[in-house]
Amino acid sequence: MTTSPGARLDTVVSRFAGTLLEVLAGTVDPAAVISDVVIDDPREQAPGRPGALLLCTTAGADDVPELLVRAVGCGAPALVVRAPLDMGPELRTRVERSGVAVLGLTAGATWAQLVVLLRTLLSSGPAGEELSTGIPAEDSFALANAIGALLGVPITIEDRDSQILAFSDRQSDTDRTRVETILGRGVPAHARRAQERAGVFKRLYASEKPLFIDTPQIEGEPGLPRVAMAIRAGDQVLGSIWAAVSEPLSEDKERVLVDAAKVVALHLLRRRIGVDVDRQVRADLVATALGGGPSAQGAVERLRLAGRTVAVAVMGLSPPDTEEGSADGAAGAGGPSYARERTADAFAFHLSVAAPGAVAALVGDVCCALIPGPDRKAPEDIAVLARRVADDFLERARSRPEGVSIGVGRAVSASDPAGLARSHRDADRALRVLRHRAPSRRQEGGAALFADVQVEALLLDTGDRLRDEGGLLDSPVARLRHHDRDHGTTLTDTVAHWLDHLGNTLNAASAMGVHPNTFRYRLRRAAEVARLDLADADARFAAMLELRLERP
């Protein structure tokens, strides 16, 4: 569920018509405002709120009468069911009399897509701000509609990564790529790659004028050409405007698009200021909550997590080797800090959909998140749920940066400062395990629950303590390594392979690529040099532990 400043119902319907929604029955009240999104599940018996849009994910035609009663009872102006839905004249009349519009989620669209786009629309920002043009600052979609109306074509406003910031109406006047772009909240990967190969972004970011792009020829698919215009603030490229056209724009419309890009730049800069302030406040609250000090409880309350069971997740954001930029190397916003902020924002947005109530913020060079779970679930289940959400993010990320991994701590009460700090330490230790794994093991997954890697974390801690104390003063493994360095032998590897294969000489010899008799001789020699009794279980364990502590 989400609460927001709201959007008019007719605006929601017109914006998503042809892409996500269609009116199945009833009349859309132009005065109705949608301020909430509620997934209606009779088993949950979640209370609706006035202004709610009810998403009835499992409803059929027989369920509509009961849904109308619930909608009227809670003041919901509309409900959404899966289309197509066979509704007879009698049921349509009943819908009309109720005053509730019945909308249909179009075939091919998913409920998740609808929820994401609705939340983006409803949580655009505080009401009341205005640009110098008179367009509400919180409504990027109104800005997109205004530009589209002036040009007479549908447009999208995109950031530097081809992610959708806003789009105009008139979905029926465009092609499949635009529909996929809107549903996926970003240009499809195949289209983006084709544009990069054709050098579209390099030319776009170098041009002060609109650029005509023969999209069907570039992508090798039927569709409409595009006219694109870079959005700049000084020398910095903030994004671009894309118009679906049948032919190049006239000179007058090109001037309109150039002027529109300046207005959009102002809008994005003003929004960025608000986002930066909000990001800093959230980061301070998250850091305070996880610090476990006397102010932690107040921070938890301001984050609206008091009394809830949460698991802390920590996402490591290793900076790239080179500064972040577009695929074409275009100049503009970039660098490791930008890459970290972008990935952290993407994780926060994912959590807002997958785990309502979760908060995430960039604290130092890691992104820390507090992920709540359903009140009825056990803490262990909530921790597993948090890890599943983290896994899902890493799997869904279109361009997952190198080195991104997520550690998840135990689930605790958010109102317990000591417990919250402990979960944070758990998550940090799980993240460290992932970062220290050998490259061959990093493919096992980018998220780890502390409970699943606790022994590996303990080994890392033990290794730290040994290094702090100057290492082992003397040991069988140390004697083997000293002998190998002086004589060019491989006795340490011989013992390591024998232990790894649980004393199976044939398998260990095969792994080392030597004859079994040669391996047996080396093993006997290793035992003599190291003064290691391989028949002693404690001695074997000590050697295995020391060898393991020295491995990544």
Coordinates of C-alpha atoms in Angstrom, one line a residue:
M1 CA 0.0 0.0 0.0
T2 CA 1.1 3.5 -0.7
T3 CA -0.2 6.9 0.3
S4 CA 0.6 9.9 -1.8
P5 CA -0.5 13.4 -2.8
G6 CA -2.7 11.8 -5.4
A7 CA -3.6 12.0 -9.1
R8 CA -6.9 12.5 -10.9
L9 CA -8.5 9.2 -11.9
D10 CA -9.1 10.4 -15.5
T11 CA -5.4 11.3 -15.7
V12 CA -4.4 7.8 -14.6
V13 CA -6.8 6.2 -17.1
S14 CA -5.7 8.4 -20.0
R15 CA -2.0 8.0 -19.2
F16 CA -2.1 4.2 -19.1
A17 CA -4.8 3.7 -21.8
G18 CA -3.6 1.4 -24.6
T19 CA -0.6 0.3 -22.5
L20 CA -1.9 -0.9 -19.1
L21 CA -5.6 0.0 -18.5
E22 CA -8.9 0.1 -20.3
V23 CA -12.4 1.1 -19.0
L24 CA -14.5 -2.1 -18.8
A25 CA -17.7 -0.6 -17.2
G26 CA -18.9 2.5 -15.4
T27 CA -18.0 6.1 -15.9
V28 CA -14.7 7.7 -14.9
D29 CA -15.5 10.6 -12.6
P30 CA -13.3 13.6 -13.6
A31 CA -13.4 14.9 -10.0
A32 CA -12.2 11.6 -8.4
V33 CA -8.6 11.6 -7.1
I34 CA -6.5 8.5 -6.6
S35 CA -4.3 8.8 -3.5
D36 CA -3.8 5.1 -2.6
V37 CA -3.1 1.8 -4.2
V38 CA -4.4 -1.3 -2.4
I39 CA -4.2 -4.9 -3.5
D40 CA -7.6 -6.2 -2.6
D41 CA -7.4 -9.8 -1.1
P42 CA -10.5 -10.9 0.8
R43 CA -8.3 -13.3 2.8
E44 CA -6.2 -10.4 4.1
Q45 CA -9.2 -8.2 4.9
A46 CA -6.9 -5.1 4.5
P47 CA -8.9 -2.0 5.2
G48 CA -9.4 0.3 2.2
R49 CA -9.1 4.0 2.3
P50 CA -11.0 6.8 0.6
G51 CA -9.4 7.5 -2.8
A52 CA -8.0 4.0 -3.1
L53 CA -7.6 2.2 -6.4
L54 CA -8.4 -1.4 -5.6
L55 CA -6.3 -4.0 -7.5
C56 CA -8.4 -7.1 -7.6
T57 CA -5.8 -9.6 -8.8
T58 CA -7.8 -12.8 -8.5
A59 CA -11.3 -11.5 -9.4
G60 CA -13.7 -12.8 -12.0
A61 CA -17.0 -11.5 -13.3
D62 CA -18.9 -13.3 -10.4
D63 CA -16.8 -11.3 -7.9
V64 CA -17.6 -7.9 -9.2
P65 CA -20.9 -7.3 -7.2
E66 CA -19.1 -8.0 -3.9
L67 CA -16.1 -5.9 -5.0
L68 CA -18.5 -3.0 -5.8
V69 CA -19.9 -3.2 -2.3
R70 CA -16.4 -3.0 -0.8
A71 CA -15.3 -0.2 -3.1
V72 CA -18.4 1.9 -2.2
G73 CA -17.9 1.1 1.5
C74 CA -14.3 2.4 1.6
G75 CA -14.8 5.3 -0.9
A76 CA -12.7 3.8 -3.7
P77 CA -13.6 5.5 -7.0
A78 CA -12.4 2.6 -9.2
L79 CA -11.2 -1.0 -9.1
V80 CA -9.0 -3.0 -11.5
V81 CA -9.5 -6.5 -12.7
R82 CA -7.7 -8.6 -15.3
A83 CA -9.1 -8.1 -18.8
P84 CA -10.9 -9.4 -20.7
L85 CA -13.9 -9.8 -18.4
D86 CA -17.3 -11.0 -19.6
M87 CA -19.8 -8.6 -18.1
G88 CA -23.5 -8.8 -19.1
P89 CA -25.9 -5.8 -19.4
E90 CA -27.3 -6.3 -15.9
L91 CA -23.8 -6.2 -14.3
R92 CA -22.9 -3.2 -16.3
T93 CA -26.0 -1.4 -15.1
R94 CA -25.1 -2.2 -11.6
V95 CA -21.6 -0.9 -12.0
E96 CA -23.0 2.3 -13.5
R97 CA -25.3 2.9 -10.6
S98 CA -22.5 2.3 -8.0
G99 CA -20.4 5.2 -9.3
V100 CA -17.4 3.0 -9.2
A101 CA -15.4 2.6 -12.5
V102 CA -14.3 -1.0 -13.4
L103 CA -10.9 -0.9 -15.2
G104 CA -9.2 -3.8 -16.9
L105 CA -5.5 -4.6 -16.8
T106 CA -4.7 -5.3 -20.4
A107 CA -3.4 -8.6 -21.7
G108 CA 0.4 -8.9 -21.6
A109 CA 0.8 -6.4 -18.8
T110 CA 1.5 -7.5 -15.2
W111 CA 0.2 -6.4 -11.9
A112 CA 3.8 -5.6 -10.8
Q113 CA 4.2 -3.2 -13.8
L114 CA 1.0 -1.5 -12.9
V115 CA 1.9 -1.1 -9.2
V116 CA 5.4 0.3 -10.1
L117 CA 4.0 2.9 -12.6
L118 CA 1.1 3.9 -10.3
R119 CA 3.5 4.5 -7.4
T120 CA 5.8 6.5 -9.6
L121 CA 2.8 8.7 -10.7
L122 CA 1.3 9.0 -7.2
S123 CA 4.5 9.8 -5.3
S124 CA 5.9 12.4 -7.7
G125 CA 6.5 15.0 -5.0
P126 CA 4.8 17.6 -2.8
A127 CA 1.9 19.5 -4.2
G128 CA 2.0 23.2 -4.8
E129 CA 5.4 23.8 -6.4
E130 CA 5.4 25.4 -9.8
L131 CA 7.9 25.9 -12.5
S132 CA 8.3 29.3 -14.1
T133 CA 6.1 28.0 -17.0
G134 CA 3.2 27.4 -14.6
I135 CA 3.4 23.6 -14.9
P136 CA 3.2 21.8 -11.5
A137 CA 6.8 20.8 -10.6
E138 CA 5.7 17.5 -9.1
D139 CA 4.0 16.4 -12.3
S140 CA 6.7 15.3 -14.8
F141 CA 3.9 13.6 -16.7
A142 CA 2.1 16.9 -17.1
L143 CA 5.3 18.4 -18.5
A144 CA 5.6 15.4 -20.9
N145 CA 2.0 15.8 -22.0
A146 CA 2.5 19.6 -22.6
I147 CA 5.5 18.9 -24.8
G148 CA 3.7 16.1 -26.7
A149 CA 0.8 18.4 -27.3
L150 CA 3.0 21.2 -28.7
L151 CA 4.8 18.8 -31.0
G152 CA 1.7 16.8 -31.9
V153 CA 3.5 13.4 -31.2
P154 CA 4.0 11.1 -28.2
I155 CA 7.2 11.7 -26.2
T156 CA 9.2 10.2 -23.4
I157 CA 11.6 11.9 -21.0
E158 CA 14.6 9.7 -20.2
D159 CA 17.7 9.8 -18.0
R160 CA 21.2 9.1 -19.2
D161 CA 20.7 5.4 -18.8
S162 CA 17.5 5.4 -20.9
Q163 CA 15.3 4.9 -17.9
I164 CA 11.9 6.5 -18.1
L165 CA 11.3 9.7 -16.1
A166 CA 7.9 10.5 -17.7
F167 CA 5.9 9.9 -20.8
S168 CA 3.0 11.6 -22.6
D169 CA -0.4 10.2 -23.6
R170 CA -1.3 8.9 -27.1
Q171 CA 0.1 5.3 -26.7
S172 CA -2.0 4.1 -29.6
D173 CA 0.0 6.5 -32.0
T174 CA 3.3 4.7 -31.5
D175 CA 5.0 1.3 -31.8
R176 CA 5.9 -1.8 -29.8
T177 CA 9.3 -0.4 -28.6
R178 CA 7.6 2.5 -26.9
V179 CA 5.1 0.3 -25.2
E180 CA 7.9 -2.0 -24.0
T181 CA 9.8 1.0 -22.9
I182 CA 6.9 2.3 -20.8
L183 CA 6.0 -1.1 -19.3
G184 CA 9.7 -1.8 -18.5
R185 CA 10.4 1.8 -17.3
G186 CA 13.3 1.8 -19.6
V187 CA 14.4 1.4 -23.2
P188 CA 14.6 -2.4 -23.9
A189 CA 18.1 -3.7 -23.8
H190 CA 18.2 -4.8 -27.5
A191 CA 17.1 -1.3 -28.6
R192 CA 19.6 0.4 -26.3
R193 CA 22.5 -1.8 -27.7
A194 CA 21.5 -1.0 -31.3
Q195 CA 21.5 2.7 -30.5
E196 CA 24.9 2.4 -28.9
R197 CA 26.4 0.5 -31.9
A198 CA 25.0 3.1 -34.2
G199 CA 26.7 5.9 -32.2
V200 CA 23.3 7.6 -31.5
F201 CA 24.2 8.8 -28.0
K202 CA 27.6 10.2 -29.1
R203 CA 25.9 12.3 -31.8
L204 CA 23.0 13.2 -29.5
Y205 CA 25.1 14.5 -26.6
A206 CA 27.3 16.4 -29.0
S207 CA 24.4 18.2 -30.8
E208 CA 22.7 21.4 -29.8
K209 CA 19.8 20.6 -32.0
P210 CA 17.2 17.8 -32.2
L211 CA 18.6 14.6 -33.9
F212 CA 16.5 12.6 -36.4
I213 CA 17.0 8.9 -35.9
D214 CA 15.9 6.2 -38.3
T215 CA 15.0 3.8 -35.6
P216 CA 13.6 1.0 -37.8
Q217 CA 16.8 0.9 -39.8
I218 CA 19.0 0.9 -36.7
E219 CA 17.0 -1.7 -34.7
G220 CA 16.0 -3.8 -37.7
E221 CA 12.4 -3.9 -36.5
P222 CA 9.2 -2.2 -37.8
G223 CA 8.3 1.0 -36.0
L224 CA 8.5 4.7 -36.1
P225 CA 11.6 6.9 -36.4
R226 CA 12.5 9.1 -33.4
V227 CA 13.6 12.7 -32.9
A228 CA 15.8 13.1 -29.8
M229 CA 17.0 16.2 -28.0
A230 CA 19.6 16.2 -25.2
I231 CA 18.6 17.8 -21.9
R232 CA 21.5 20.0 -20.6
A233 CA 22.4 22.1 -17.6
G234 CA 25.4 23.9 -18.8
D235 CA 27.9 21.3 -20.0
Q236 CA 26.2 18.5 -18.0
V237 CA 23.8 16.1 -19.9
L238 CA 20.9 15.2 -17.6
G239 CA 19.0 13.1 -20.1
S240 CA 17.0 13.4 -23.3
I241 CA 13.6 13.8 -24.8
W242 CA 12.4 11.3 -27.4
A243 CA 9.6 11.9 -29.8
A244 CA 8.0 9.1 -31.9
V245 CA 7.5 10.7 -35.4
S246 CA 6.7 9.6 -38.9
E247 CA 9.0 12.2 -40.5
P248 CA 11.5 14.9 -39.4
L249 CA 10.1 17.8 -37.4
S250 CA 9.5 21.2 -39.0
E251 CA 11.9 24.0 -38.1
D252 CA 9.2 25.6 -35.8
K253 CA 8.7 22.3 -34.0
E254 CA 12.4 21.8 -33.6
R255 CA 12.6 25.2 -31.9
V256 CA 9.7 24.1 -29.6
L257 CA 11.7 21.0 -28.7
V258 CA 14.9 23.0 -28.0
D259 CA 13.0 25.3 -25.7
A260 CA 11.2 22.4 -24.1
A261 CA 14.5 20.8 -23.3
K262 CA 15.5 23.9 -21.3
V263 CA 12.3 23.7 -19.3
V264 CA 12.8 20.0 -18.6
A265 CA 16.4 20.7 -17.5
L266 CA 15.1 23.3 -15.0
H267 CA 12.5 20.8 -13.8
L268 CA 15.1 18.0 -13.3
L269 CA 17.5 20.3 -11.5
R270 CA 14.9 21.5 -9.1
R271 CA 13.8 17.9 -8.5
R272 CA 17.4 16.9 -8.0
I273 CA 17.8 19.5 -5.3
G274 CA 14.8 18.1 -3.5
V275 CA 16.0 14.5 -4.0
D276 CA 19.5 15.4 -2.6
V277 CA 18.0 16.9 0.5
D278 CA 15.7 14.0 1.0
R279 CA 18.6 11.6 0.4
Q280 CA 20.8 13.2 3.0
V281 CA 18.0 13.3 5.7
R282 CA 17.2 9.6 5.0
A283 CA 20.9 8.7 5.2
D284 CA 21.3 10.5 8.5
L285 CA 18.3 8.7 10.0
V286 CA 19.4 5.3 8.8
A287 CA 22.9 5.8 10.1
T288 CA 21.5 7.0 13.5
A289 CA 19.1 4.0 13.7
L290 CA 21.9 1.5 13.0
G291 CA 24.3 3.2 15.3
G292 CA 22.5 1.9 18.4
G293 CA 23.0 5.0 20.4
P294 CA 20.5 7.0 22.5
S295 CA 19.1 8.7 19.3
A296 CA 18.4 5.4 17.6
Q297 CA 14.8 5.0 18.8
G298 CA 13.9 8.5 17.6
A299 CA 15.4 7.8 14.2
V300 CA 13.4 4.5 13.9
E301 CA 10.2 6.3 14.8
R302 CA 10.8 9.0 12.1
L303 CA 11.5 6.1 9.6
R304 CA 8.0 4.7 10.6
L305 CA 9.5 1.4 11.6
A306 CA 8.8 1.4 15.4
G307 CA 7.5 -1.9 16.6
R308 CA 8.1 -3.7 13.3
T309 CA 10.4 -6.6 12.8
V310 CA 13.2 -5.8 10.3
A311 CA 16.3 -7.3 8.8
V312 CA 19.2 -5.1 8.0
A313 CA 20.7 -5.4 4.5
V314 CA 24.0 -3.9 3.4
M315 CA 24.9 -3.6 -0.2
G316 CA 28.5 -3.2 -1.1
L317 CA 29.1 -0.8 -4.0
S318 CA 32.7 -1.3 -5.3
P319 CA 33.7 1.7 -7.4
P320 CA 34.4 0.9 -11.1
D321 CA 37.9 1.1 -12.5
T322 CA 37.0 4.1 -14.7
E323 CA 34.6 6.9 -14.2
E324 CA 31.0 6.1 -14.9
G325 CA 29.7 7.5 -18.2
S326 CA 27.5 6.6 -21.1
A327 CA 28.3 3.6 -23.3
D328 CA 29.6 6.1 -25.8
G329 CA 31.9 7.8 -23.4
A330 CA 29.9 11.0 -23.6
A331 CA 30.8 13.7 -21.1
G332 CA 28.4 14.4 -18.3
A333 CA 27.5 13.4 -14.8
G334 CA 29.6 10.4 -13.8
G335 CA 32.3 9.0 -11.6
P336 CA 32.2 6.4 -8.8
S337 CA 30.0 8.5 -6.5
Y338 CA 27.4 8.9 -9.2
A339 CA 27.4 5.2 -9.9
R340 CA 27.0 4.4 -6.2
E341 CA 24.1 6.9 -5.8
R342 CA 22.4 5.5 -8.9
T343 CA 22.7 1.9 -7.7
A344 CA 21.5 2.8 -4.2
D345 CA 18.5 4.7 -5.6
A346 CA 17.6 1.7 -7.8
F347 CA 17.8 -0.6 -4.7
A348 CA 15.6 1.8 -2.7
F349 CA 13.1 1.9 -5.5
H350 CA 13.0 -1.9 -5.8
L351 CA 12.4 -2.1 -2.0
S352 CA 9.5 0.4 -2.2
V353 CA 7.7 -2.1 -4.5
A354 CA 9.0 -5.5 -3.2
A355 CA 9.0 -4.6 0.6
P356 CA 6.6 -1.7 1.3
G357 CA 7.8 0.3 4.3
A358 CA 11.5 -0.5 3.7
V359 CA 14.0 2.3 3.8
A360 CA 17.5 2.4 2.2
A361 CA 20.2 5.0 2.1
L362 CA 23.8 5.4 1.0
V363 CA 25.9 5.5 4.2
G364 CA 29.6 6.0 3.3
D365 CA 30.4 3.6 0.4
V366 CA 27.7 1.1 1.2
C367 CA 23.9 1.2 0.9
C368 CA 22.2 0.2 4.2
A369 CA 18.5 -0.9 4.2
L370 CA 16.0 -1.8 6.9
I371 CA 13.6 -4.3 5.4
P372 CA 10.4 -5.0 7.4
G373 CA 8.3 -8.1 7.1
P374 CA 4.7 -9.0 7.7
D375 CA 3.8 -8.9 11.4
R376 CA 2.6 -12.5 11.4
K377 CA 5.9 -14.0 10.1
A378 CA 8.6 -15.4 12.4
P379 CA 11.9 -13.4 12.5
E380 CA 13.7 -16.3 10.6
D381 CA 11.2 -16.0 7.8
I382 CA 11.5 -12.3 7.6
A383 CA 15.3 -12.6 7.2
V384 CA 14.9 -15.2 4.4
L385 CA 12.3 -12.8 2.8
A386 CA 14.8 -9.9 2.9
R387 CA 17.5 -12.1 1.3
R388 CA 15.0 -13.1 -1.4
V389 CA 14.2 -9.5 -2.1
A390 CA 17.9 -8.7 -2.3
D391 CA 18.5 -11.7 -4.7
D392 CA 15.6 -10.5 -6.8
F393 CA 17.1 -7.0 -7.1
L394 CA 20.5 -8.3 -8.2
E395 CA 18.8 -10.6 -10.8
R396 CA 16.5 -7.9 -12.2
A397 CA 19.1 -5.1 -12.4
R398 CA 19.5 -4.4 -16.1
S399 CA 23.2 -3.4 -15.8
R400 CA 24.4 -4.7 -12.5
P401 CA 27.7 -3.0 -11.7
E402 CA 30.8 -5.2 -11.1
G403 CA 31.3 -6.0 -7.4
V404 CA 27.8 -5.3 -6.1
S405 CA 26.8 -7.8 -3.4
I406 CA 24.4 -7.7 -0.5
G407 CA 24.7 -9.1 3.1
V408 CA 21.6 -9.6 5.1
G409 CA 21.5 -9.8 8.9
R410 CA 19.2 -11.5 11.4
A411 CA 15.6 -10.1 11.9
V412 CA 15.1 -8.1 15.0
S413 CA 12.7 -5.6 16.5
A414 CA 13.4 -2.1 15.0
S415 CA 12.6 -0.7 18.5
D416 CA 15.5 -2.6 20.0
P417 CA 18.6 -0.4 19.3
A418 CA 21.0 -3.1 20.4
G419 CA 19.3 -5.7 18.2
L420 CA 19.3 -3.4 15.3
A421 CA 23.0 -2.7 15.7
R422 CA 23.6 -6.5 15.9
S423 CA 21.7 -7.1 12.7
H424 CA 23.8 -4.4 11.0
R425 CA 27.0 -6.1 12.2
D426 CA 25.6 -9.4 10.8
A427 CA 25.0 -7.9 7.5
D428 CA 28.4 -6.3 7.3
R429 CA 30.0 -9.6 8.1
A430 CA 28.0 -11.5 5.5
L431 CA 29.0 -8.8 2.9
R432 CA 32.6 -9.3 3.8
V433 CA 32.3 -13.0 3.2
L434 CA 31.0 -12.4 -0.2
R435 CA 33.8 -9.9 -1.0
H436 CA 36.5 -12.3 0.2
R437 CA 35.3 -15.4 -1.7
A438 CA 37.4 -16.7 -4.5
P439 CA 36.3 -15.7 -8.0
S440 CA 35.1 -19.2 -8.7
R441 CA 32.7 -19.0 -5.8
R442 CA 31.4 -15.5 -6.5
Q443 CA 29.0 -16.9 -9.1
E444 CA 27.0 -18.6 -6.3
G445 CA 25.0 -15.4 -5.8
G446 CA 25.4 -11.8 -4.9
A447 CA 23.3 -11.9 -1.7
A448 CA 23.9 -13.9 1.5
L449 CA 22.1 -14.4 4.7
F450 CA 24.4 -14.1 7.7
A451 CA 23.0 -17.4 9.2
D452 CA 24.1 -19.2 6.0
V453 CA 27.7 -17.8 6.1
Q454 CA 28.3 -17.5 9.8
V455 CA 31.1 -20.1 9.8
E456 CA 32.9 -18.4 6.9
A457 CA 32.5 -15.1 8.8
L458 CA 34.0 -16.7 11.9
L459 CA 37.0 -17.9 9.9
L460 CA 37.6 -14.4 8.6
D461 CA 37.4 -13.0 12.1
T462 CA 39.9 -15.6 13.3
G463 CA 42.2 -14.8 10.5
D464 CA 42.1 -11.1 11.5
R465 CA 43.0 -11.9 15.1
L466 CA 45.9 -14.1 14.0
R467 CA 47.2 -11.3 11.8
D468 CA 46.9 -8.8 14.6
E469 CA 49.0 -11.1 16.8
G470 CA 51.7 -11.4 14.1
G471 CA 50.4 -14.8 12.8
L472 CA 51.2 -18.3 14.1
L473 CA 54.7 -18.3 15.7
D474 CA 55.3 -21.9 14.6
S475 CA 53.1 -24.6 13.1
P476 CA 53.2 -27.7 10.8
V477 CA 51.9 -25.7 7.9
A478 CA 54.3 -22.9 8.5
R479 CA 57.2 -25.4 8.5
L480 CA 55.9 -26.8 5.2
R481 CA 55.7 -23.4 3.5
H482 CA 59.3 -22.6 4.7
H483 CA 60.6 -25.9 3.3
D484 CA 58.7 -25.3 -0.1
R485 CA 60.3 -21.8 -0.4
D486 CA 63.8 -23.1 0.3
H487 CA 63.7 -26.3 -1.8
G488 CA 61.1 -25.5 -4.6
T489 CA 58.8 -28.4 -3.5
T490 CA 55.0 -28.6 -3.3
L491 CA 54.6 -30.3 0.1
T492 CA 52.0 -27.8 1.3
D493 CA 49.8 -28.4 -1.7
T494 CA 50.1 -32.1 -1.2
V495 CA 48.8 -32.0 2.3
A496 CA 46.1 -29.5 1.3
H497 CA 44.8 -31.8 -1.5
W498 CA 44.9 -34.9 0.8
L499 CA 42.9 -33.1 3.4
D500 CA 40.5 -31.6 0.9
H501 CA 39.8 -35.1 -0.4
L502 CA 39.3 -36.5 3.1
G503 CA 42.4 -38.7 2.9
N504 CA 41.5 -40.3 -0.5
T505 CA 45.0 -40.6 -2.0
L506 CA 43.8 -41.6 -5.5
N507 CA 41.5 -38.6 -5.8
A508 CA 44.0 -36.2 -4.3
A509 CA 46.8 -37.5 -6.7
S510 CA 44.4 -37.1 -9.6
A511 CA 43.6 -33.5 -8.6
M512 CA 47.3 -32.7 -8.5
G513 CA 48.1 -34.5 -11.7
V514 CA 50.7 -36.9 -10.3
H515 CA 51.0 -40.7 -9.9
P516 CA 49.5 -42.1 -6.7
N517 CA 52.9 -43.5 -5.6
T518 CA 54.5 -40.1 -6.1
F519 CA 51.7 -38.5 -4.1
R520 CA 52.2 -41.1 -1.3
Y521 CA 55.9 -40.4 -1.2
R522 CA 55.4 -36.6 -1.0
L523 CA 52.8 -37.0 1.7
R524 CA 55.2 -39.1 3.9
R525 CA 57.9 -36.5 3.3
A526 CA 55.5 -33.7 4.2
A527 CA 54.6 -35.4 7.4
E528 CA 58.3 -35.7 8.3
V529 CA 59.2 -32.1 7.5
A530 CA 56.1 -30.7 9.3
R531 CA 56.3 -33.1 12.2
L532 CA 52.6 -33.6 11.5
D533 CA 50.8 -36.8 12.7
L534 CA 48.2 -37.3 9.9
A535 CA 46.6 -40.1 12.0
D536 CA 45.7 -37.6 14.7
A537 CA 42.2 -36.0 14.2
D538 CA 43.1 -32.9 16.1
A539 CA 46.3 -32.4 14.2
R540 CA 44.5 -32.8 10.9
F541 CA 41.8 -30.3 12.0
A542 CA 44.4 -27.7 13.0
A543 CA 46.2 -28.1 9.7
M544 CA 42.9 -27.8 7.8
L545 CA 42.0 -24.7 9.7
E546 CA 45.3 -23.0 9.1
L547 CA 45.2 -23.8 5.4
R548 CA 41.6 -22.5 5.2
L549 CA 42.5 -19.3 7.0
E550 CA 45.2 -18.6 4.4
R551 CA 42.8 -19.1 1.4
P552 CA 40.6 -16.3 0.0

